[in-house]
Amino acid sequence: MDKDTRLKLAVQKSGRLTDPSLDILARCGLKLSRGKDQLMGFGENMPLDVLFVRDDDIPDLVQEDVCDLGLVGLNVIEEKRLALAARGVQANFDSLRKLDFGRCRLSIAMPEGTNYEDAGSLAGKRIATTYPHLLGQFLAHHGVEAQIVTLSGAVEIAPRLGRADAICDLVSTGSTLAANHLVEVETVLESHAVLIRTPIALAPVKNAWVERLLMRIDGVQQVKESKYIMLHAPRAALPEIRRLLPGSESPTIIPLEGHPDRVAIHAVCRENVFWETLEGLKAAGASALLVLPVEKMLA
Ligand code: PRT
Ligand code: ZN
């Protein structure tokens, strides 16, 4: 019964994606109560339960239809897709949404001072990684033959230990590479978190909730930077004002009682409104400027 009516979503139990995943779900309106074992979260106000697992297990859980949905890094998904393909198995997960967290890149890095021109410079080198399939695809794409040294972690110290000449690992700020005297030479994959789902048809109730969740995620992601701006301006300055409003489509223009040559303008700006923009608007004749955060948006 439950299997047919409640969605099951896999989320990383404890790691970089945990807080932003729970945050986006909360912003989508989900109230979760977590049991003592902390392995399951029960959706109190939506038929959606969260299963907390290691990120590497998320594609498998969706693949095996244990979970309907998963929140995981594109790097994990793409590595898994290639690993399955290598075994002649088709990946059973569809990407539904790109999410605006978990940003990083899978890069190849070499010790400082190494001569590097292009991918050809990797020929014959030993490259340590936890992403052998993505690295293999990159090398094949560039027609380079190199030795892939598959490790389960601590990739960044492999060159110092003499186990590799280069590494292929995730980078976000670059400080881990710098601390290990490594420099990035190639980007293999630009990554971010994604929402995946099973391609298997879901019961209509569940499907309807997936659609609702997606609409809410879109709303949440759109409003992040959005601002609602209100101002007064001379009618004659309208074209200039519209040009200055960042990312706004069609502002609402309201006549001002007793001031035929002035109007009030209300607009949603899809980008942040900086002081510089406000100063520009003021210089164009605007007054009574007010910028408000947007909490929810539904197109
Ligand atoms: O226990 P579990 O298996 O669930 O967690 P995990 O240790 O495998 O994953 P975790 O929490 O480290 O990362 C989860 C996901 O976050 C990854 O799959 C990526 O999609 C994403 N992500 C974003 C990152 C990073 N940024 C990142 N910087 N994952 C790992 N790193 C590591 C990287 O491997 C390197 O060791 O951080 C170091 C580099 O960081 P900088 O900032 O020094 O460049
Ligand atoms: Zn992991």
mmCIF file of C-alpha atoms and ligand atoms in Angstrom:
data_model
loop_
_atom_site.group_PDB
_atom_site.id
_atom_site.type_symbol
_atom_site.label_atom_id
_atom_site.label_comp_id
_atom_site.label_asym_id
_atom_site.label_seq_id
_atom_site.Cartn_x
_atom_site.Cartn_y
_atom_site.Cartn_z
ATOM 1 C CA MET A 1 0.000 0.000 0.000
ATOM 2 C CA ASP A 2 2.652 2.478 1.140
ATOM 3 C CA LYS A 3 4.893 1.554 -1.730
ATOM 4 C CA ASP A 4 2.178 2.776 -4.061
ATOM 5 C CA THR A 5 1.330 6.021 -2.393
ATOM 6 C CA ARG A 6 4.433 7.422 -0.683
ATOM 7 C CA LEU A 7 7.470 8.630 -2.575
ATOM 8 C CA LYS A 8 10.840 7.521 -1.334
ATOM 9 C CA LEU A 9 13.731 9.939 -1.802
ATOM 10 C CA ALA A 10 17.375 9.039 -1.103
ATOM 11 C CA VAL A 11 19.525 11.800 0.420
ATOM 12 C CA GLN A 12 23.158 11.743 1.589
ATOM 13 C CA LYS A 13 23.242 10.798 5.267
ATOM 14 C CA SER A 14 26.167 12.902 6.331
ATOM 15 C CA GLY A 15 28.335 14.903 4.000
ATOM 16 C CA ARG A 16 28.501 17.965 1.831
ATOM 17 C CA LEU A 17 25.107 17.428 0.217
ATOM 18 C CA THR A 18 23.155 16.714 3.409
ATOM 19 C CA ASP A 19 22.412 20.238 4.644
ATOM 20 C CA PRO A 20 21.682 21.805 1.246
ATOM 21 C CA SER A 21 19.464 18.804 0.351
ATOM 22 C CA LEU A 22 17.438 19.129 3.553
ATOM 23 C CA ASP A 23 17.340 22.886 3.078
ATOM 24 C CA ILE A 24 15.837 22.727 -0.404
ATOM 25 C CA LEU A 25 13.281 20.147 0.764
ATOM 26 C CA ALA A 26 12.303 22.382 3.673
ATOM 27 C CA ARG A 27 11.948 25.313 1.293
ATOM 28 C CA CYS A 28 9.672 23.127 -0.824
ATOM 29 C CA GLY A 29 7.475 22.908 2.262
ATOM 30 C CA LEU A 30 8.432 19.426 3.474
ATOM 31 C CA LYS A 31 8.222 18.830 7.231
ATOM 32 C CA LEU A 32 10.304 15.791 8.134
ATOM 33 C CA SER A 33 10.218 13.878 11.363
ATOM 34 C CA ARG A 34 13.239 11.685 11.877
ATOM 35 C CA GLY A 35 13.093 8.431 13.762
ATOM 36 C CA LYS A 36 15.599 7.391 16.426
ATOM 37 C CA ASP A 37 17.727 5.426 13.975
ATOM 38 C CA GLN A 38 17.925 8.558 11.790
ATOM 39 C CA LEU A 39 17.890 6.347 8.707
ATOM 40 C CA MET A 40 14.430 7.377 7.599
ATOM 41 C CA GLY A 41 12.686 10.719 7.661
ATOM 42 C CA PHE A 42 8.907 10.680 7.523
ATOM 43 C CA GLY A 43 7.198 13.422 5.543
ATOM 44 C CA GLU A 44 4.493 14.773 7.856
ATOM 45 C CA ASN A 45 2.770 16.994 5.358
ATOM 46 C CA MET A 46 3.625 15.280 2.046
ATOM 47 C CA PRO A 47 3.529 11.614 1.031
ATOM 48 C CA LEU A 48 7.318 11.687 0.736
ATOM 49 C CA ASP A 49 9.811 9.873 2.945
ATOM 50 C CA VAL A 50 13.554 10.405 2.982
ATOM 51 C CA LEU A 51 16.072 7.597 3.211
ATOM 52 C CA PHE A 52 19.488 8.698 4.535
ATOM 53 C CA VAL A 53 22.356 6.798 2.911
ATOM 54 C CA ARG A 54 25.927 7.143 1.619
ATOM 55 C CA ASP A 55 25.956 9.213 -1.553
ATOM 56 C CA ASP A 56 27.559 6.384 -3.542
ATOM 57 C CA ASP A 57 24.554 4.158 -2.809
ATOM 58 C CA ILE A 58 21.996 6.639 -4.138
ATOM 59 C CA PRO A 59 22.186 5.709 -7.847
ATOM 60 C CA ASP A 60 21.906 2.004 -6.907
ATOM 61 C CA LEU A 61 18.840 2.589 -4.754
ATOM 62 C CA VAL A 62 17.119 4.316 -7.651
ATOM 63 C CA GLN A 63 18.490 1.788 -10.146
ATOM 64 C CA GLU A 64 17.052 -1.059 -8.090
ATOM 65 C CA ASP A 65 13.756 0.742 -7.577
ATOM 66 C CA VAL A 66 14.154 0.844 -3.792
ATOM 67 C CA CYS A 67 13.811 4.623 -4.008
ATOM 68 C CA ASP A 68 11.821 6.626 -6.557
ATOM 69 C CA LEU A 69 14.006 9.711 -6.288
ATOM 70 C CA GLY A 70 17.524 10.653 -5.251
ATOM 71 C CA LEU A 71 19.536 13.812 -4.582
ATOM 72 C CA VAL A 72 23.158 13.255 -5.556
ATOM 73 C CA GLY A 73 26.169 14.738 -7.330
ATOM 74 C CA LEU A 74 26.322 14.535 -11.123
ATOM 75 C CA ASN A 75 29.853 13.138 -10.682
ATOM 76 C CA VAL A 76 28.477 10.110 -8.795
ATOM 77 C CA ILE A 77 25.698 9.559 -11.334
ATOM 78 C CA GLU A 78 27.895 9.811 -14.400
ATOM 79 C CA GLU A 79 30.564 7.535 -12.927
ATOM 80 C CA LYS A 80 27.849 5.014 -12.078
ATOM 81 C CA ARG A 81 26.295 5.271 -15.540
ATOM 82 C CA LEU A 82 29.645 4.419 -17.143
ATOM 83 C CA ALA A 83 30.366 1.644 -14.621
ATOM 84 C CA LEU A 84 27.016 0.026 -15.428
ATOM 85 C CA ALA A 85 27.572 0.434 -19.170
ATOM 86 C CA ALA A 86 30.953 -1.301 -18.818
ATOM 87 C CA ARG A 87 29.028 -4.292 -17.417
ATOM 88 C CA GLY A 88 26.518 -4.093 -20.228
ATOM 89 C CA VAL A 89 23.810 -2.756 -17.933
ATOM 90 C CA GLN A 90 21.698 0.248 -18.834
ATOM 91 C CA ALA A 91 21.457 2.934 -16.136
ATOM 92 C CA ASN A 92 17.955 3.210 -14.713
ATOM 93 C CA PHE A 93 17.873 6.796 -13.593
ATOM 94 C CA ASP A 94 16.687 9.948 -15.280
ATOM 95 C CA SER A 95 17.928 13.390 -14.305
ATOM 96 C CA LEU A 96 15.004 15.623 -13.443
ATOM 97 C CA ARG A 97 16.638 18.827 -12.280
ATOM 98 C CA LYS A 98 20.009 20.467 -11.978
ATOM 99 C CA LEU A 99 20.259 21.886 -8.467
ATOM 100 C CA ASP A 100 22.192 24.955 -7.480
ATOM 101 C CA PHE A 101 24.373 23.354 -4.815
ATOM 102 C CA GLY A 102 27.178 20.805 -4.604
ATOM 103 C CA ARG A 103 29.063 22.625 -7.304
ATOM 104 C CA CYS A 104 32.528 21.266 -8.067
ATOM 105 C CA ARG A 105 34.552 19.941 -10.958
ATOM 106 C CA LEU A 106 36.331 16.686 -11.602
ATOM 107 C CA SER A 107 39.786 17.782 -12.657
ATOM 108 C CA ILE A 108 43.135 16.338 -13.559
ATOM 109 C CA ALA A 109 46.004 17.878 -11.606
ATOM 110 C CA MET A 110 49.749 17.424 -11.700
ATOM 111 C CA PRO A 111 52.606 18.371 -9.387
ATOM 112 C CA GLU A 112 53.677 22.012 -9.664
ATOM 113 C CA GLY A 113 56.409 22.514 -12.233
ATOM 114 C CA THR A 114 55.341 19.574 -14.431
ATOM 115 C CA ASN A 115 55.537 20.350 -18.137
ATOM 116 C CA TYR A 116 52.029 20.287 -19.510
ATOM 117 C CA GLU A 117 50.828 21.297 -22.948
ATOM 118 C CA ASP A 118 47.607 19.441 -23.671
ATOM 119 C CA ALA A 119 45.923 16.103 -22.924
ATOM 120 C CA GLY A 120 48.665 14.420 -24.964
ATOM 121 C CA SER A 121 51.075 15.267 -22.116
ATOM 122 C CA LEU A 122 49.250 12.641 -20.030
ATOM 123 C CA ALA A 123 50.335 9.802 -22.313
ATOM 124 C CA GLY A 124 52.049 7.001 -20.412
ATOM 125 C CA LYS A 125 51.415 8.673 -17.045
ATOM 126 C CA ARG A 126 49.863 7.032 -13.980
ATOM 127 C CA ILE A 127 46.757 8.926 -12.890
ATOM 128 C CA ALA A 128 45.229 8.223 -9.466
ATOM 129 C CA THR A 129 41.487 8.625 -9.069
ATOM 130 C CA THR A 130 38.279 7.387 -7.480
ATOM 131 C CA TYR A 131 36.545 8.061 -10.822
ATOM 132 C CA PRO A 132 38.156 5.497 -13.155
ATOM 133 C CA HIS A 133 35.284 5.427 -15.636
ATOM 134 C CA LEU A 134 34.945 9.181 -16.110
ATOM 135 C CA LEU A 135 38.713 9.485 -16.372
ATOM 136 C CA GLY A 136 38.833 6.574 -18.822
ATOM 137 C CA GLN A 137 36.205 8.232 -20.986
ATOM 138 C CA PHE A 138 38.129 11.501 -20.967
ATOM 139 C CA LEU A 139 41.373 9.795 -21.962
ATOM 140 C CA ALA A 140 39.672 7.757 -24.693
ATOM 141 C CA HIS A 141 38.018 10.909 -26.017
ATOM 142 C CA HIS A 142 41.440 12.539 -26.339
ATOM 143 C CA GLY A 143 43.047 9.404 -27.739
ATOM 144 C CA VAL A 144 45.490 9.272 -24.816
ATOM 145 C CA GLU A 145 46.835 6.044 -23.342
ATOM 146 C CA ALA A 146 47.587 6.394 -19.660
ATOM 147 C CA GLN A 147 47.460 4.136 -16.631
ATOM 148 C CA ILE A 148 44.486 4.652 -14.356
ATOM 149 C CA VAL A 149 45.299 3.934 -10.706
ATOM 150 C CA THR A 150 41.984 3.404 -8.936
ATOM 151 C CA LEU A 151 42.067 4.417 -5.271
ATOM 152 C CA SER A 152 39.308 4.569 -2.698
ATOM 153 C CA GLY A 153 40.358 7.903 -1.196
ATOM 154 C CA ALA A 154 43.206 10.285 -0.307
ATOM 155 C CA VAL A 155 43.930 10.679 -3.987
ATOM 156 C CA GLU A 156 45.710 14.004 -3.523
ATOM 157 C CA ILE A 157 48.670 12.428 -1.727
ATOM 158 C CA ALA A 158 49.264 9.713 -4.356
ATOM 159 C CA PRO A 159 51.885 11.700 -6.325
ATOM 160 C CA ARG A 160 53.865 12.457 -3.148
ATOM 161 C CA LEU A 161 53.798 8.767 -2.236
ATOM 162 C CA GLY A 162 55.150 7.920 -5.677
ATOM 163 C CA ARG A 163 51.982 6.013 -6.563
ATOM 164 C CA ALA A 164 50.987 8.311 -9.440
ATOM 165 C CA ASP A 165 52.205 11.126 -11.708
ATOM 166 C CA ALA A 166 48.860 12.917 -11.740
ATOM 167 C CA ILE A 167 45.483 12.780 -10.046
ATOM 168 C CA CYS A 168 41.879 13.142 -11.155
ATOM 169 C CA ASP A 169 39.718 14.377 -8.275
ATOM 170 C CA LEU A 170 36.945 16.747 -7.292
ATOM 171 C CA VAL A 171 37.902 20.365 -6.761
ATOM 172 C CA SER A 172 35.832 23.203 -5.400
ATOM 173 C CA THR A 173 37.957 25.977 -3.903
ATOM 174 C CA GLY A 174 41.252 24.487 -5.071
ATOM 175 C CA SER A 175 42.839 24.740 -1.618
ATOM 176 C CA THR A 176 43.370 20.973 -1.282
ATOM 177 C CA LEU A 177 45.317 20.958 -4.551
ATOM 178 C CA ALA A 178 47.348 23.997 -3.514
ATOM 179 C CA ALA A 179 48.160 22.434 -0.129
ATOM 180 C CA ASN A 180 49.485 19.377 -1.964
ATOM 181 C CA HIS A 181 51.446 21.406 -4.546
ATOM 182 C CA LEU A 182 49.271 20.238 -7.410
ATOM 183 C CA VAL A 183 47.942 22.343 -10.303
ATOM 184 C CA GLU A 184 44.819 21.723 -12.349
ATOM 185 C CA VAL A 185 45.499 20.940 -15.984
ATOM 186 C CA GLU A 186 42.168 19.619 -17.327
ATOM 187 C CA THR A 187 38.494 19.632 -16.374
ATOM 188 C CA VAL A 188 36.866 16.245 -16.893
ATOM 189 C CA LEU A 189 33.370 17.129 -15.644
ATOM 190 C CA GLU A 190 31.582 20.201 -14.255
ATOM 191 C CA SER A 191 29.406 18.898 -11.458
ATOM 192 C CA HIS A 192 26.506 19.957 -9.235
ATOM 193 C CA ALA A 193 23.786 18.148 -7.333
ATOM 194 C CA VAL A 194 20.933 16.666 -9.357
ATOM 195 C CA LEU A 195 17.535 15.224 -8.601
ATOM 196 C CA ILE A 196 17.177 11.823 -10.237
ATOM 197 C CA ARG A 197 14.184 9.529 -10.560
ATOM 198 C CA THR A 198 13.494 6.013 -11.619
ATOM 199 C CA PRO A 199 12.296 5.802 -15.229
ATOM 200 C CA ILE A 200 9.784 3.196 -14.073
ATOM 201 C CA ALA A 201 6.220 4.463 -14.256
ATOM 202 C CA LEU A 202 4.922 5.569 -10.876
ATOM 203 C CA ALA A 203 1.391 5.355 -9.568
ATOM 204 C CA PRO A 204 -0.541 8.493 -10.614
ATOM 205 C CA VAL A 205 -0.639 9.874 -7.042
ATOM 206 C CA LYS A 206 3.108 9.568 -6.746
ATOM 207 C CA ASN A 207 3.667 11.050 -10.167
ATOM 208 C CA ALA A 208 1.507 14.011 -9.296
ATOM 209 C CA TRP A 209 3.690 14.614 -6.222
ATOM 210 C CA VAL A 210 6.863 14.391 -8.288
ATOM 211 C CA GLU A 211 5.411 17.091 -10.556
ATOM 212 C CA ARG A 212 4.474 19.238 -7.564
ATOM 213 C CA LEU A 213 7.905 18.810 -6.047
ATOM 214 C CA LEU A 214 9.549 19.837 -9.324
ATOM 215 C CA MET A 215 7.382 22.941 -9.575
ATOM 216 C CA ARG A 216 8.322 23.893 -6.034
ATOM 217 C CA ILE A 217 12.019 23.244 -6.659
ATOM 218 C CA ASP A 218 11.859 25.508 -9.706
ATOM 219 C CA GLY A 219 10.165 28.173 -7.603
ATOM 220 C CA VAL A 220 12.733 27.847 -4.821
ATOM 221 C CA GLN A 221 15.675 28.019 -7.218
ATOM 222 C CA GLN A 222 14.223 31.003 -9.063
ATOM 223 C CA VAL A 223 13.596 33.134 -6.022
ATOM 224 C CA LYS A 224 17.026 32.647 -4.517
ATOM 225 C CA GLU A 225 18.431 35.767 -6.139
ATOM 226 C CA SER A 226 15.143 37.421 -6.995
ATOM 227 C CA LYS A 227 14.073 40.741 -5.542
ATOM 228 C CA TYR A 228 10.869 42.732 -5.704
ATOM 229 C CA ILE A 229 11.593 46.368 -6.406
ATOM 230 C CA MET A 230 9.238 49.337 -6.042
ATOM 231 C CA LEU A 231 10.001 52.914 -7.020
ATOM 232 C CA HIS A 232 8.549 56.167 -8.295
ATOM 233 C CA ALA A 233 9.855 57.666 -11.538
ATOM 234 C CA PRO A 234 9.122 60.304 -14.159
ATOM 235 C CA ARG A 235 7.056 58.782 -16.981
ATOM 236 C CA ALA A 236 9.669 60.073 -19.434
ATOM 237 C CA ALA A 237 12.405 58.036 -17.736
ATOM 238 C CA LEU A 238 10.581 54.700 -18.174
ATOM 239 C CA PRO A 239 12.735 53.312 -21.010
ATOM 240 C CA GLU A 240 15.948 54.099 -19.101
ATOM 241 C CA ILE A 241 14.547 52.670 -15.838
ATOM 242 C CA ARG A 242 13.467 49.451 -17.544
ATOM 243 C CA ARG A 243 16.917 49.105 -19.032
ATOM 244 C CA LEU A 244 18.486 49.454 -15.578
ATOM 245 C CA LEU A 245 16.261 46.915 -13.804
ATOM 246 C CA PRO A 246 18.241 43.665 -13.753
ATOM 247 C CA GLY A 247 16.468 40.653 -15.225
ATOM 248 C CA SER A 248 12.922 41.985 -14.967
ATOM 249 C CA GLU A 249 10.441 41.087 -17.684
ATOM 250 C CA SER A 250 7.346 43.278 -17.622
ATOM 251 C CA PRO A 251 7.167 45.687 -14.720
ATOM 252 C CA THR A 252 3.810 46.896 -13.445
ATOM 253 C CA ILE A 253 3.337 50.633 -14.087
ATOM 254 C CA ILE A 254 0.872 52.380 -11.794
ATOM 255 C CA PRO A 255 -0.289 56.008 -12.210
ATOM 256 C CA LEU A 256 0.285 58.258 -9.204
ATOM 257 C CA GLU A 257 -2.740 60.246 -8.064
ATOM 258 C CA GLY A 258 -2.127 63.987 -8.560
ATOM 259 C CA HIS A 259 1.177 63.472 -10.458
ATOM 260 C CA PRO A 260 0.369 62.917 -14.136
ATOM 261 C CA ASP A 261 4.041 62.947 -15.125
ATOM 262 C CA ARG A 262 5.144 60.380 -12.522
ATOM 263 C CA VAL A 263 4.415 56.667 -12.104
ATOM 264 C CA ALA A 264 5.046 53.933 -9.565
ATOM 265 C CA ILE A 265 6.921 50.900 -10.920
ATOM 266 C CA HIS A 266 6.820 47.446 -9.368
ATOM 267 C CA ALA A 267 9.026 44.719 -10.811
ATOM 268 C CA VAL A 268 10.453 41.316 -9.988
ATOM 269 C CA CYS A 269 14.171 41.281 -10.689
ATOM 270 C CA ARG A 270 15.571 37.811 -11.258
ATOM 271 C CA GLU A 271 19.010 38.907 -10.195
ATOM 272 C CA ASN A 272 20.245 40.550 -7.058
ATOM 273 C CA VAL A 273 19.775 44.329 -6.928
ATOM 274 C CA PHE A 274 23.023 46.008 -5.966
ATOM 275 C CA TRP A 275 23.615 49.498 -4.596
ATOM 276 C CA GLU A 276 25.085 50.473 -7.973
ATOM 277 C CA THR A 277 21.773 49.652 -9.663
ATOM 278 C CA LEU A 278 19.844 51.713 -7.111
ATOM 279 C CA GLU A 279 22.222 54.629 -7.600
ATOM 280 C CA GLY A 280 21.746 54.364 -11.378
ATOM 281 C CA LEU A 281 17.968 54.328 -10.967
ATOM 282 C CA LYS A 282 18.133 57.367 -8.717
ATOM 283 C CA ALA A 283 20.293 59.190 -11.225
ATOM 284 C CA ALA A 284 17.639 58.403 -13.858
ATOM 285 C CA GLY A 285 15.063 60.222 -11.734
ATOM 286 C CA ALA A 286 13.695 57.438 -9.529
ATOM 287 C CA SER A 287 12.700 58.067 -5.930
ATOM 288 C CA ALA A 288 11.066 56.149 -3.072
ATOM 289 C CA LEU A 289 13.090 53.039 -3.941
ATOM 290 C CA LEU A 290 12.301 49.903 -2.015
ATOM 291 C CA VAL A 291 13.848 46.428 -2.547
ATOM 292 C CA LEU A 292 12.228 43.385 -0.958
ATOM 293 C CA PRO A 293 13.261 39.722 -0.908
ATOM 294 C CA VAL A 294 10.955 37.341 -2.781
ATOM 295 C CA GLU A 295 9.928 34.348 -0.723
ATOM 296 C CA LYS A 296 7.950 32.209 -3.149
ATOM 297 C CA MET A 297 7.239 32.403 -6.854
ATOM 298 C CA LEU A 298 4.929 30.342 -9.040
ATOM 299 C CA ALA A 299 4.861 31.128 -12.734
HETATM 300 O O1 PRT B 1 30.064 9.297 3.178
HETATM 301 P P1 PRT B 1 29.684 9.561 1.778
HETATM 302 O O2 PRT B 1 30.176 8.524 0.799
HETATM 303 O O3 PRT B 1 28.201 9.826 1.656
HETATM 304 O O4 PRT B 1 30.369 10.975 1.413
HETATM 305 P P2 PRT B 1 31.614 11.317 0.491
HETATM 306 O O5 PRT B 1 32.778 11.546 1.381
HETATM 307 O O6 PRT B 1 31.764 10.379 -0.655
HETATM 308 O O7 PRT B 1 31.111 12.666 -0.168
HETATM 309 P P3 PRT B 1 31.259 14.197 0.243
HETATM 310 O O8 PRT B 1 30.291 14.537 1.324
HETATM 311 O O9 PRT B 1 32.687 14.601 0.423
HETATM 312 O O10 PRT B 1 30.769 14.845 -1.141
HETATM 313 C C1 PRT B 1 29.490 14.614 -1.625
HETATM 314 C C2 PRT B 1 29.341 15.306 -2.967
HETATM 315 O O11 PRT B 1 29.592 16.708 -2.808
HETATM 316 C C3 PRT B 1 30.343 14.903 -4.033
HETATM 317 O O12 PRT B 1 29.976 13.699 -4.697
HETATM 318 C C4 PRT B 1 30.274 16.082 -4.985
HETATM 319 O O13 PRT B 1 29.161 15.965 -5.850
HETATM 320 C C5 PRT B 1 30.026 17.260 -4.038
HETATM 321 N N1 PRT B 1 31.226 18.098 -3.797
HETATM 322 C C6 PRT B 1 31.282 19.445 -3.987
HETATM 323 C C7 PRT B 1 32.430 17.699 -3.358
HETATM 324 C C8 PRT B 1 33.235 18.834 -3.281
HETATM 325 N N2 PRT B 1 32.503 19.900 -3.676
HETATM 326 C C9 PRT B 1 34.616 18.710 -2.820
HETATM 327 N N3 PRT B 1 35.320 19.717 -2.765
HETATM 328 N N4 PRT B 1 32.906 16.489 -2.989
HETATM 329 C C10 PRT B 1 34.166 16.383 -2.544
HETATM 330 N N5 PRT B 1 35.035 17.430 -2.454
HETATM 331 C C11 PRT B 1 36.402 17.116 -1.902
HETATM 332 C C12 PRT B 1 37.401 16.676 -2.972
HETATM 333 O O14 PRT B 1 37.304 15.279 -3.185
HETATM 334 C C13 PRT B 1 38.739 17.074 -2.355
HETATM 335 O O15 PRT B 1 39.180 16.128 -1.409
HETATM 336 O O16 PRT B 1 36.983 18.263 -1.307
HETATM 337 C C14 PRT B 1 38.387 18.334 -1.612
HETATM 338 C C15 PRT B 1 38.651 19.520 -2.518
HETATM 339 O O17 PRT B 1 38.020 20.655 -2.055
HETATM 340 P P4 PRT B 1 38.696 22.063 -2.250
HETATM 341 O O18 PRT B 1 37.686 23.056 -1.770
HETATM 342 O O19 PRT B 1 39.940 22.089 -1.421
HETATM 343 O O20 PRT B 1 38.998 22.251 -3.728
HETATM 344 ZN ZN ZN B 2 30.719 8.835 -1.132
#
